[in-house]
Amino acid sequence: MLRSVGYLTVCSFSSPAPQRDTMFPKGTKRKFSDSGEEPVSSGDQVPAAPSVATRSLTSSYSLQRQSLLDMSLIKLQLCHMLVEPNLCRSVLIANTVRQIQEEMTQDGTWQIMTQALAAAQCPTDRLVATEVLCRQTDAAAQAGQSPKPFSVGGLEEGYHAEEVVMEGDVETEVTMSTLAPVSPQLSSASYLAGPFVMGPCWDEDEEEEEEEEEEEDGECEEDEEDDSEDCVSEGEEADRDHLSPDSRTGEQVFGTFEIKHPAPPPDPALEELFSDVDPSYYDLDTVLTGMQSAPKMGPYDLLESLSSHGPTALSSSSSCRSDLNELDHIMEIIVGS
Amino acid sequence: MGEDTESPKINHTFLRDYVTEADVISTVEFNHTGDLLATGDKGGRVVIFQRETESKGELEEVGETGDSGEYNVYSTFQSHEPDFDYLKSLEIEEKINKIRWLPQQNAAHFLLSTNDKTIKLWKVSERDKRPEGYNLKDEGGRLKDNSTITSLQVPVLKPTDLMVEVRPRRVFSNGHTYHVNSISVNSDGETYLSADDLRINMWHLGITDRSFNIVDIKPANMEDLTEVITAAEFHPHHCHLFVYSSSKGTLRLCDMRASALCDRHAKLFEEPEDPGSRSFFSEIISSVSDVKFSHSGRYLLTRDYLTAKVWDLNMDKGPVETYQVHEYLRSKLCSLYENDCIFDKFECVWNSSDSVIMTGAYNSFFRMFDRETGRGVTLEAWRESSKPRAVLRTRRVYNGGKRRRGDVGVDSLDFTKKILHMAWHPSENIIAIAATNNLYIFQDRINPETQLQ
């Protein structure tokens, strides 16, 4: 028989605050958008996978599967926004995505989905990522609270709000040519690749604009730096028409978990990034008077975000040209660090 | 007091619900005698408790034997500080992931504590005497004027108030690229292993600038990564054997005599999957969150999301015992995946005689299973029911069937109250349970000493 000897509170405050969302409140069923058929009895049970023959017939199953896929992709995209980056969690989610993808490929539904998305509007693709990544709070909490499946259609409400910004950014494609997120060919490179790959780059553009007005938020910057580096490397691969998400996300997702030691090898991605920059940037006047024209928006913001981390981020790369250091200096003056 | 008796009471609930994130306990560990209990928290602090010894006379009157189970604070120190990786713009958390004590060799105590990146060896020593009567210095420590010294005296040791000093003796840094999840001291008393998501290193306690890499599962191409290391431990008696668990639910026993790099296991423990219960979450819930050797060294205890399993080292085909911790969650896996609870890492522990295993659950519940009878009991670590000396009553989760008074419904479970970390006294029936920022200590007064088989 166990007796309590006592408890020792580490601090003076007691009851734990909710750290994560609790389960759905009693009686709330998970809402799956369409299937008027069975309201899944236990609420949120994913049934054991039926045989291949019956799988495609059960629309509720495929809806649940799709919802799970959407949820997993968003989790993967946002794992760099977690308080504690967790490689194990990311690997498990990626494996789940892979598993769903394999099953859908067997079903033939994978092909259908990618073709449908190829025909979809490009801005909508970007929207998925934007809407998702612009959420300020813990994405997992959001996911837990929202019973709606994360589908492209469900994000229409955010469309208009984002419209203005996006149009302005369309022109930035010129500079970020290696990324080319808007090109129709790329949008066919799978729905999965859309939010995965394009998202972070996209989000980074918008966040930077906001950031110029607001105070620097350390967490925001982290995302940007990661995103900018990841973006460029992703962009390079964008030409290869990979359909599997993990081929690209692997580096993007898993690469952020390394605790890098000082003096890494020079990043070829950085070189590529800077090679597109107009030399007039090094002119203080140009910089101080603001943007030359919209096309230069992208790299300018990228540089700002990179340099605001301190000169070490750039100067450690021995392949950076000396005029980049000059630019650093200019940036420091502007940023006032 | 001048207060208006009719005014509404000030609502203090916001105070009660506020918990500093830094105070959340992240690891608990008894030392080898059980006299000391160390806890680490998210703020990088270590708090060491020491067991109070009461005089035998008092206890015998009450009819109870042995020392009281009371633990009081012995020492507190900041083990790890928050760090920042400038190149990746990522914070390195100061949260203490694991604490392991070294076997005691002299009057001082040594423990290893680790955060995500760095392992530190700390020396905890007592000082209760100080020398007085120096010849060259006065009481304040200032040098005396030589001309005032006319005779020699021998300094004597005078007792003072007990002071506990904690000093870092070794810092083992730059050994890990990924996040350290386990450390384990070898039975040889000289080495220990540290495991991160992809690699396991072996260190010598005296050498900080070098470590041997003994397991490396990092693929050449990170895109091919599908499995990570979740826990690792040395065998309690055989210094050449260690085990590590993976996110795919496998256990690998490795023998360091076979080769320097133990990528190839000596034994692979894996339970074949039940095709009937396969779902998209099968792999996630099979991921092993903790692995512990039994004290005898014959068995392994593992915890995955829904079960705790006991494995016999001599049989790798499957576990010899499986205990359902919270099977009622199986139908809720989708929601638990959504709110990330499915990734919670629960620990598991053996009692001193390896006859009982214990692990945590949600809603401040923890479970104990008697291996002989196979029966399990649910207990709660919650202040309202834990007045000192109160008897802990068993709880039940209601999931259909006959409902008894006091049962908790599955949908009423609080998933923010998780019991992840716990420890069992090495020789007695005293357990320490960490619940967020609270530490609960329970003792079995009826059977304080564990019957050795």
PDB file of N, CA and C in Angstrom, chain B residues 23-102:
ATOM      1  N   ASP B  23      10.536  25.718 -14.679  1.00  0.00           N
ATOM      2  CA  ASP B  23      10.483  24.854 -13.506  1.00  0.00           C
ATOM      3  C   ASP B  23       9.984  23.453 -13.820  1.00  0.00           C
ATOM      4  N   VAL B  24       9.643  23.214 -15.054  1.00  0.00           N
ATOM      5  CA  VAL B  24       9.140  21.887 -15.391  1.00  0.00           C
ATOM      6  C   VAL B  24      10.272  20.875 -15.250  1.00  0.00           C
ATOM      7  N   ILE B  25      10.010  19.838 -14.471  1.00  0.00           N
ATOM      8  CA  ILE B  25      11.043  18.822 -14.230  1.00  0.00           C
ATOM      9  C   ILE B  25      11.183  17.950 -15.466  1.00  0.00           C
ATOM     10  N   SER B  26      12.399  17.728 -15.883  1.00  0.00           N
ATOM     11  CA  SER B  26      12.621  16.956 -17.101  1.00  0.00           C
ATOM     12  C   SER B  26      13.352  15.641 -16.865  1.00  0.00           C
ATOM     13  N   THR B  27      13.851  15.413 -15.660  1.00  0.00           N
ATOM     14  CA  THR B  27      14.470  14.125 -15.374  1.00  0.00           C
ATOM     15  C   THR B  27      14.564  13.923 -13.866  1.00  0.00           C
ATOM     16  N   VAL B  28      14.484  12.650 -13.459  1.00  0.00           N
ATOM     17  CA  VAL B  28      14.557  12.294 -12.036  1.00  0.00           C
ATOM     18  C   VAL B  28      15.454  11.070 -11.908  1.00  0.00           C
ATOM     19  N   GLU B  29      16.326  11.065 -10.912  1.00  0.00           N
ATOM     20  CA  GLU B  29      17.210   9.904 -10.774  1.00  0.00           C
ATOM     21  C   GLU B  29      17.694   9.752  -9.339  1.00  0.00           C
ATOM     22  N   PHE B  30      17.530   8.550  -8.785  1.00  0.00           N
ATOM     23  CA  PHE B  30      18.118   8.236  -7.487  1.00  0.00           C
ATOM     24  C   PHE B  30      19.582   7.883  -7.686  1.00  0.00           C
ATOM     25  N   ASN B  31      20.385   8.090  -6.626  1.00  0.00           N
ATOM     26  CA  ASN B  31      21.762   7.599  -6.743  1.00  0.00           C
ATOM     27  C   ASN B  31      21.789   6.126  -6.329  1.00  0.00           C
ATOM     28  N   HIS B  32      22.955   5.531  -6.267  1.00  0.00           N
ATOM     29  CA  HIS B  32      23.028   4.077  -6.115  1.00  0.00           C
ATOM     30  C   HIS B  32      22.629   3.585  -4.735  1.00  0.00           C
ATOM     31  N   THR B  33      22.664   4.473  -3.746  1.00  0.00           N
ATOM     32  CA  THR B  33      22.221   4.058  -2.411  1.00  0.00           C
ATOM     33  C   THR B  33      20.787   4.500  -2.159  1.00  0.00           C
ATOM     34  N   GLY B  34      20.312   5.437  -2.950  1.00  0.00           N
ATOM     35  CA  GLY B  34      18.971   5.940  -2.738  1.00  0.00           C
ATOM     36  C   GLY B  34      18.897   7.073  -1.749  1.00  0.00           C
ATOM     37  N   ASP B  35      20.037   7.437  -1.195  1.00  0.00           N
ATOM     38  CA  ASP B  35      20.022   8.544  -0.230  1.00  0.00           C
ATOM     39  C   ASP B  35      19.859   9.886  -0.908  1.00  0.00           C
ATOM     40  N   LEU B  36      20.280   9.948  -2.141  1.00  0.00           N
ATOM     41  CA  LEU B  36      20.181  11.207  -2.863  1.00  0.00           C
ATOM     42  C   LEU B  36      19.264  11.035  -4.063  1.00  0.00           C
ATOM     43  N   LEU B  37      18.510  12.079  -4.331  1.00  0.00           N
ATOM     44  CA  LEU B  37      17.589  12.080  -5.465  1.00  0.00           C
ATOM     45  C   LEU B  37      17.826  13.368  -6.234  1.00  0.00           C
ATOM     46  N   ALA B  38      18.140  13.243  -7.510  1.00  0.00           N
ATOM     47  CA  ALA B  38      18.432  14.433  -8.310  1.00  0.00           C
ATOM     48  C   ALA B  38      17.308  14.672  -9.309  1.00  0.00           C
ATOM     49  N   THR B  39      16.946  15.941  -9.485  1.00  0.00           N
ATOM     50  CA  THR B  39      15.988  16.292 -10.529  1.00  0.00           C
ATOM     51  C   THR B  39      16.614  17.377 -11.397  1.00  0.00           C
ATOM     52  N   GLY B  40      16.317  17.318 -12.690  1.00  0.00           N
ATOM     53  CA  GLY B  40      16.755  18.365 -13.600  1.00  0.00           C
ATOM     54  C   GLY B  40      15.523  19.019 -14.186  1.00  0.00           C
ATOM     55  N   ASP B  41      15.626  20.296 -14.499  1.00  0.00           N
ATOM     56  CA  ASP B  41      14.450  20.957 -15.055  1.00  0.00           C
ATOM     57  C   ASP B  41      14.764  21.659 -16.367  1.00  0.00           C
ATOM     58  N   LYS B  42      13.728  22.263 -16.912  1.00  0.00           N
ATOM     59  CA  LYS B  42      13.878  22.893 -18.226  1.00  0.00           C
ATOM     60  C   LYS B  42      14.755  24.132 -18.161  1.00  0.00           C
ATOM     61  N   GLY B  43      14.910  24.686 -16.984  1.00  0.00           N
ATOM     62  CA  GLY B  43      15.722  25.889 -16.863  1.00  0.00           C
ATOM     63  C   GLY B  43      17.196  25.582 -16.681  1.00  0.00           C
ATOM     64  N   GLY B  44      17.557  24.297 -16.788  1.00  0.00           N
ATOM     65  CA  GLY B  44      18.959  23.929 -16.686  1.00  0.00           C
ATOM     66  C   GLY B  44      19.447  23.753 -15.260  1.00  0.00           C
ATOM     67  N   ARG B  45      18.519  23.780 -14.312  1.00  0.00           N
ATOM     68  CA  ARG B  45      18.946  23.613 -12.915  1.00  0.00           C
ATOM     69  C   ARG B  45      18.847  22.161 -12.477  1.00  0.00           C
ATOM     70  N   VAL B  46      19.700  21.825 -11.533  1.00  0.00           N
ATOM     71  CA  VAL B  46      19.634  20.503 -10.902  1.00  0.00           C
ATOM     72  C   VAL B  46      19.358  20.735  -9.427  1.00  0.00           C
ATOM     73  N   VAL B  47      18.388  20.010  -8.912  1.00  0.00           N
ATOM     74  CA  VAL B  47      18.095  20.068  -7.479  1.00  0.00           C
ATOM     75  C   VAL B  47      18.339  18.676  -6.918  1.00  0.00           C
ATOM     76  N   ILE B  48      19.155  18.605  -5.885  1.00  0.00           N
ATOM     77  CA  ILE B  48      19.442  17.310  -5.254  1.00  0.00           C
ATOM     78  C   ILE B  48      18.756  17.263  -3.901  1.00  0.00           C
ATOM     79  N   PHE B  49      18.020  16.209  -3.687  1.00  0.00           N
ATOM     80  CA  PHE B  49      17.354  15.988  -2.401  1.00  0.00           C
ATOM     81  C   PHE B  49      18.093  14.899  -1.644  1.00  0.00           C
ATOM     82  N   GLN B  50      18.058  15.041  -0.320  1.00  0.00           N
ATOM     83  CA  GLN B  50      18.700  14.013   0.491  1.00  0.00           C
ATOM     84  C   GLN B  50      17.677  13.429   1.445  1.00  0.00           C
ATOM     85  N   ARG B  51      17.794  12.160   1.642  1.00  0.00           N
ATOM     86  CA  ARG B  51      16.850  11.492   2.515  1.00  0.00           C
ATOM     87  C   ARG B  51      17.136  11.834   3.953  1.00  0.00           C
ATOM     88  N   GLU B  52      16.064  12.129   4.674  1.00  0.00           N
ATOM     89  CA  GLU B  52      16.215  12.408   6.101  1.00  0.00           C
ATOM     90  C   GLU B  52      16.295  11.118   6.876  1.00  0.00           C
ATOM     91  N   THR B  53      17.202  11.085   7.827  1.00  0.00           N
ATOM     92  CA  THR B  53      17.281   9.897   8.671  1.00  0.00           C
ATOM     93  C   THR B  53      16.709  10.258  10.027  1.00  0.00           C
ATOM     94  N   GLU B  54      15.656   9.565  10.409  1.00  0.00           N
ATOM     95  CA  GLU B  54      15.083   9.794  11.727  1.00  0.00           C
ATOM     96  C   GLU B  54      15.691   8.798  12.698  1.00  0.00           C
ATOM     97  N   SER B  55      15.648   9.147  13.951  1.00  0.00           N
ATOM     98  CA  SER B  55      16.195   8.205  14.930  1.00  0.00           C
ATOM     99  C   SER B  55      15.261   7.003  15.002  1.00  0.00           C
ATOM    100  N   LYS B  56      15.852   5.880  15.198  1.00  0.00           N
ATOM    101  CA  LYS B  56      15.076   4.640  15.174  1.00  0.00           C
ATOM    102  C   LYS B  56      14.026   4.621  16.271  1.00  0.00           C
ATOM    103  N   GLY B  57      14.342   5.251  17.375  1.00  0.00           N
ATOM    104  CA  GLY B  57      13.443   5.166  18.527  1.00  0.00           C
ATOM    105  C   GLY B  57      12.045   5.661  18.209  1.00  0.00           C
ATOM    106  N   GLU B  58      11.988   6.801  17.562  1.00  0.00           N
ATOM    107  CA  GLU B  58      10.686   7.393  17.233  1.00  0.00           C
ATOM    108  C   GLU B  58       9.861   6.458  16.391  1.00  0.00           C
ATOM    109  N   LEU B  59      10.532   5.904  15.395  1.00  0.00           N
ATOM    110  CA  LEU B  59       9.787   5.104  14.423  1.00  0.00           C
ATOM    111  C   LEU B  59       9.270   3.824  15.043  1.00  0.00           C
ATOM    112  N   GLU B  60      10.045   3.264  15.936  1.00  0.00           N
ATOM    113  CA  GLU B  60       9.621   1.992  16.499  1.00  0.00           C
ATOM    114  C   GLU B  60       8.371   2.161  17.335  1.00  0.00           C
ATOM    115  N   GLU B  61       8.249   3.320  17.921  1.00  0.00           N
ATOM    116  CA  GLU B  61       7.017   3.579  18.678  1.00  0.00           C
ATOM    117  C   GLU B  61       5.814   3.503  17.771  1.00  0.00           C
ATOM    118  N   VAL B  62       5.955   4.115  16.621  1.00  0.00           N
ATOM    119  CA  VAL B  62       4.820   4.159  15.715  1.00  0.00           C
ATOM    120  C   VAL B  62       4.562   2.801  15.089  1.00  0.00           C
ATOM    121  N   GLY B  63       5.525   1.943  15.199  1.00  0.00           N
ATOM    122  CA  GLY B  63       5.326   0.625  14.627  1.00  0.00           C
ATOM    123  C   GLY B  63       5.895   0.504  13.230  1.00  0.00           C
ATOM    124  N   GLU B  64       6.581   1.514  12.796  1.00  0.00           N
ATOM    125  CA  GLU B  64       7.153   1.446  11.459  1.00  0.00           C
ATOM    126  C   GLU B  64       8.660   1.317  11.575  1.00  0.00           C
ATOM    127  N   THR B  65       9.227   0.730  10.590  1.00  0.00           N
ATOM    128  CA  THR B  65      10.676   0.517  10.643  1.00  0.00           C
ATOM    129  C   THR B  65      11.363   1.271   9.527  1.00  0.00           C
ATOM    130  N   GLY B  66      12.615   1.433   9.701  1.00  0.00           N
ATOM    131  CA  GLY B  66      13.407   2.026   8.626  1.00  0.00           C
ATOM    132  C   GLY B  66      13.388   3.544   8.664  1.00  0.00           C
ATOM    133  N   ASP B  67      14.133   4.110   7.776  1.00  0.00           N
ATOM    134  CA  ASP B  67      14.184   5.576   7.695  1.00  0.00           C
ATOM    135  C   ASP B  67      12.879   6.106   7.146  1.00  0.00           C
ATOM    136  N   SER B  68      12.600   7.325   7.487  1.00  0.00           N
ATOM    137  CA  SER B  68      11.435   7.960   6.879  1.00  0.00           C
ATOM    138  C   SER B  68      11.728   8.195   5.418  1.00  0.00           C
ATOM    139  N   GLY B  69      10.694   8.309   4.660  1.00  0.00           N
ATOM    140  CA  GLY B  69      10.881   8.529   3.229  1.00  0.00           C
ATOM    141  C   GLY B  69      10.980   9.989   2.870  1.00  0.00           C
ATOM    142  N   GLU B  70      11.234  10.822   3.870  1.00  0.00           N
ATOM    143  CA  GLU B  70      11.256  12.250   3.578  1.00  0.00           C
ATOM    144  C   GLU B  70      12.559  12.642   2.918  1.00  0.00           C
ATOM    145  N   TYR B  71      12.408  13.440   1.880  1.00  0.00           N
ATOM    146  CA  TYR B  71      13.578  13.961   1.187  1.00  0.00           C
ATOM    147  C   TYR B  71      13.559  15.476   1.265  1.00  0.00           C
ATOM    148  N   ASN B  72      14.651  16.053   1.644  1.00  0.00           N
ATOM    149  CA  ASN B  72      14.752  17.515   1.712  1.00  0.00           C
ATOM    150  C   ASN B  72      15.827  18.008   0.773  1.00  0.00           C
ATOM    151  N   VAL B  73      15.691  19.253   0.438  1.00  0.00           N
ATOM    152  CA  VAL B  73      16.635  19.821  -0.521  1.00  0.00           C
ATOM    153  C   VAL B  73      18.039  19.809   0.058  1.00  0.00           C
ATOM    154  N   TYR B  74      18.943  19.310  -0.716  1.00  0.00           N
ATOM    155  CA  TYR B  74      20.342  19.173  -0.282  1.00  0.00           C
ATOM    156  C   TYR B  74      21.204  20.214  -0.980  1.00  0.00           C
ATOM    157  N   SER B  75      20.946  20.382  -2.263  1.00  0.00           N
ATOM    158  CA  SER B  75      21.746  21.348  -3.024  1.00  0.00           C
ATOM    159  C   SER B  75      21.021  21.700  -4.311  1.00  0.00           C
ATOM    160  N   THR B  76      21.244  22.925  -4.754  1.00  0.00           N
ATOM    161  CA  THR B  76      20.685  23.369  -6.028  1.00  0.00           C
ATOM    162  C   THR B  76      21.778  24.056  -6.813  1.00  0.00           C
ATOM    163  N   PHE B  77      21.883  23.758  -8.067  1.00  0.00           N
ATOM    164  CA  PHE B  77      22.890  24.462  -8.866  1.00  0.00           C
ATOM    165  C   PHE B  77      22.443  24.553 -10.318  1.00  0.00           C
ATOM    166  N   GLN B  78      23.001  25.507 -10.995  1.00  0.00           N
ATOM    167  CA  GLN B  78      22.699  25.703 -12.411  1.00  0.00           C
ATOM    168  C   GLN B  78      23.668  24.846 -13.208  1.00  0.00           C
ATOM    169  N   SER B  79      23.143  23.836 -13.841  1.00  0.00           N
ATOM    170  CA  SER B  79      24.017  22.913 -14.558  1.00  0.00           C
ATOM    171  C   SER B  79      24.340  23.415 -15.964  1.00  0.00           C
ATOM    172  N   HIS B  80      23.310  23.783 -16.688  1.00  0.00           N
ATOM    173  CA  HIS B  80      23.519  24.221 -18.065  1.00  0.00           C
ATOM    174  C   HIS B  80      22.880  25.584 -18.278  1.00  0.00           C
ATOM    175  N   GLU B  81      23.538  26.369 -19.098  1.00  0.00           N
ATOM    176  CA  GLU B  81      23.002  27.678 -19.454  1.00  0.00           C
ATOM    177  C   GLU B  81      22.452  27.630 -20.871  1.00  0.00           C
ATOM    178  N   PRO B  82      21.496  28.500 -21.167  1.00  0.00           N
ATOM    179  CA  PRO B  82      21.036  28.539 -22.555  1.00  0.00           C
ATOM    180  C   PRO B  82      22.176  28.937 -23.478  1.00  0.00           C
ATOM    181  N   ASP B  83      22.203  28.303 -24.607  1.00  0.00           N
ATOM    182  CA  ASP B  83      23.276  28.548 -25.556  1.00  0.00           C
ATOM    183  C   ASP B  83      22.650  28.943 -26.885  1.00  0.00           C
ATOM    184  N   PHE B  84      23.487  29.432 -27.763  1.00  0.00           N
ATOM    185  CA  PHE B  84      22.943  29.879 -29.045  1.00  0.00           C
ATOM    186  C   PHE B  84      23.882  29.463 -30.152  1.00  0.00           C
ATOM    187  N   ASP B  85      23.337  28.808 -31.131  1.00  0.00           N
ATOM    188  CA  ASP B  85      24.131  28.429 -32.284  1.00  0.00           C
ATOM    189  C   ASP B  85      23.991  29.545 -33.316  1.00  0.00           C
ATOM    190  N   TYR B  86      25.034  30.344 -33.467  1.00  0.00           N
ATOM    191  CA  TYR B  86      24.906  31.530 -34.311  1.00  0.00           C
ATOM    192  C   TYR B  86      24.742  31.197 -35.772  1.00  0.00           C
ATOM    193  N   LEU B  87      25.290  30.049 -36.177  1.00  0.00           N
ATOM    194  CA  LEU B  87      25.244  29.767 -37.598  1.00  0.00           C
ATOM    195  C   LEU B  87      23.886  29.282 -38.046  1.00  0.00           C
ATOM    196  N   LYS B  88      23.219  28.574 -37.205  1.00  0.00           N
ATOM    197  CA  LYS B  88      21.893  28.118 -37.587  1.00  0.00           C
ATOM    198  C   LYS B  88      20.805  28.987 -36.952  1.00  0.00           C
ATOM    199  N   SER B  89      21.239  29.970 -36.208  1.00  0.00           N
ATOM    200  CA  SER B  89      20.279  30.816 -35.491  1.00  0.00           C
ATOM    201  C   SER B  89      19.295  29.975 -34.707  1.00  0.00           C
ATOM    202  N   LEU B  90      19.812  29.032 -33.993  1.00  0.00           N
ATOM    203  CA  LEU B  90      18.954  28.185 -33.180  1.00  0.00           C
ATOM    204  C   LEU B  90      19.431  28.230 -31.753  1.00  0.00           C
ATOM    205  N   GLU B  91      18.485  28.253 -30.879  1.00  0.00           N
ATOM    206  CA  GLU B  91      18.828  28.171 -29.467  1.00  0.00           C
ATOM    207  C   GLU B  91      19.152  26.740 -29.121  1.00  0.00           C
ATOM    208  N   ILE B  92      20.140  26.585 -28.265  1.00  0.00           N
ATOM    209  CA  ILE B  92      20.397  25.261 -27.705  1.00  0.00           C
ATOM    210  C   ILE B  92      19.816  25.290 -26.318  1.00  0.00           C
ATOM    211  N   GLU B  93      18.845  24.464 -26.115  1.00  0.00           N
ATOM    212  CA  GLU B  93      18.111  24.512 -24.859  1.00  0.00           C
ATOM    213  C   GLU B  93      18.956  24.075 -23.695  1.00  0.00           C
ATOM    214  N   GLU B  94      18.693  24.712 -22.567  1.00  0.00           N
ATOM    215  CA  GLU B  94      19.425  24.341 -21.368  1.00  0.00           C
ATOM    216  C   GLU B  94      18.731  23.232 -20.604  1.00  0.00           C
ATOM    217  N   LYS B  95      17.622  22.795 -21.132  1.00  0.00           N
ATOM    218  CA  LYS B  95      16.862  21.751 -20.446  1.00  0.00           C
ATOM    219  C   LYS B  95      17.727  20.535 -20.190  1.00  0.00           C
ATOM    220  N   ILE B  96      17.649  20.027 -18.966  1.00  0.00           N
ATOM    221  CA  ILE B  96      18.421  18.844 -18.597  1.00  0.00           C
ATOM    222  C   ILE B  96      17.661  17.621 -19.100  1.00  0.00           C
ATOM    223  N   ASN B  97      18.252  16.918 -20.034  1.00  0.00           N
ATOM    224  CA  ASN B  97      17.571  15.749 -20.576  1.00  0.00           C
ATOM    225  C   ASN B  97      17.729  14.517 -19.698  1.00  0.00           C
ATOM    226  N   LYS B  98      18.938  14.332 -19.154  1.00  0.00           N
ATOM    227  CA  LYS B  98      19.163  13.152 -18.309  1.00  0.00           C
ATOM    228  C   LYS B  98      20.198  13.478 -17.235  1.00  0.00           C
ATOM    229  N   ILE B  99      20.017  12.815 -16.098  1.00  0.00           N
ATOM    230  CA  ILE B  99      21.020  12.829 -15.028  1.00  0.00           C
ATOM    231  C   ILE B  99      21.342  11.381 -14.694  1.00  0.00           C
ATOM    232  N   ARG B 100      22.622  11.083 -14.567  1.00  0.00           N
ATOM    233  CA  ARG B 100      23.014   9.748 -14.117  1.00  0.00           C
ATOM    234  C   ARG B 100      24.096   9.900 -13.050  1.00  0.00           C
ATOM    235  N   TRP B 101      23.911   9.148 -11.969  1.00  0.00           N
ATOM    236  CA  TRP B 101      24.903   9.197 -10.889  1.00  0.00           C
ATOM    237  C   TRP B 101      26.030   8.194 -11.170  1.00  0.00           C
ATOM    238  N   LEU B 102      27.208   8.542 -10.717  1.00  0.00           N
ATOM    239  CA  LEU B 102      28.303   7.574 -10.771  1.00  0.00           C
ATOM    240  C   LEU B 102      28.301   6.788  -9.466  1.00  0.00           C
TER     241      LEU B 102
END
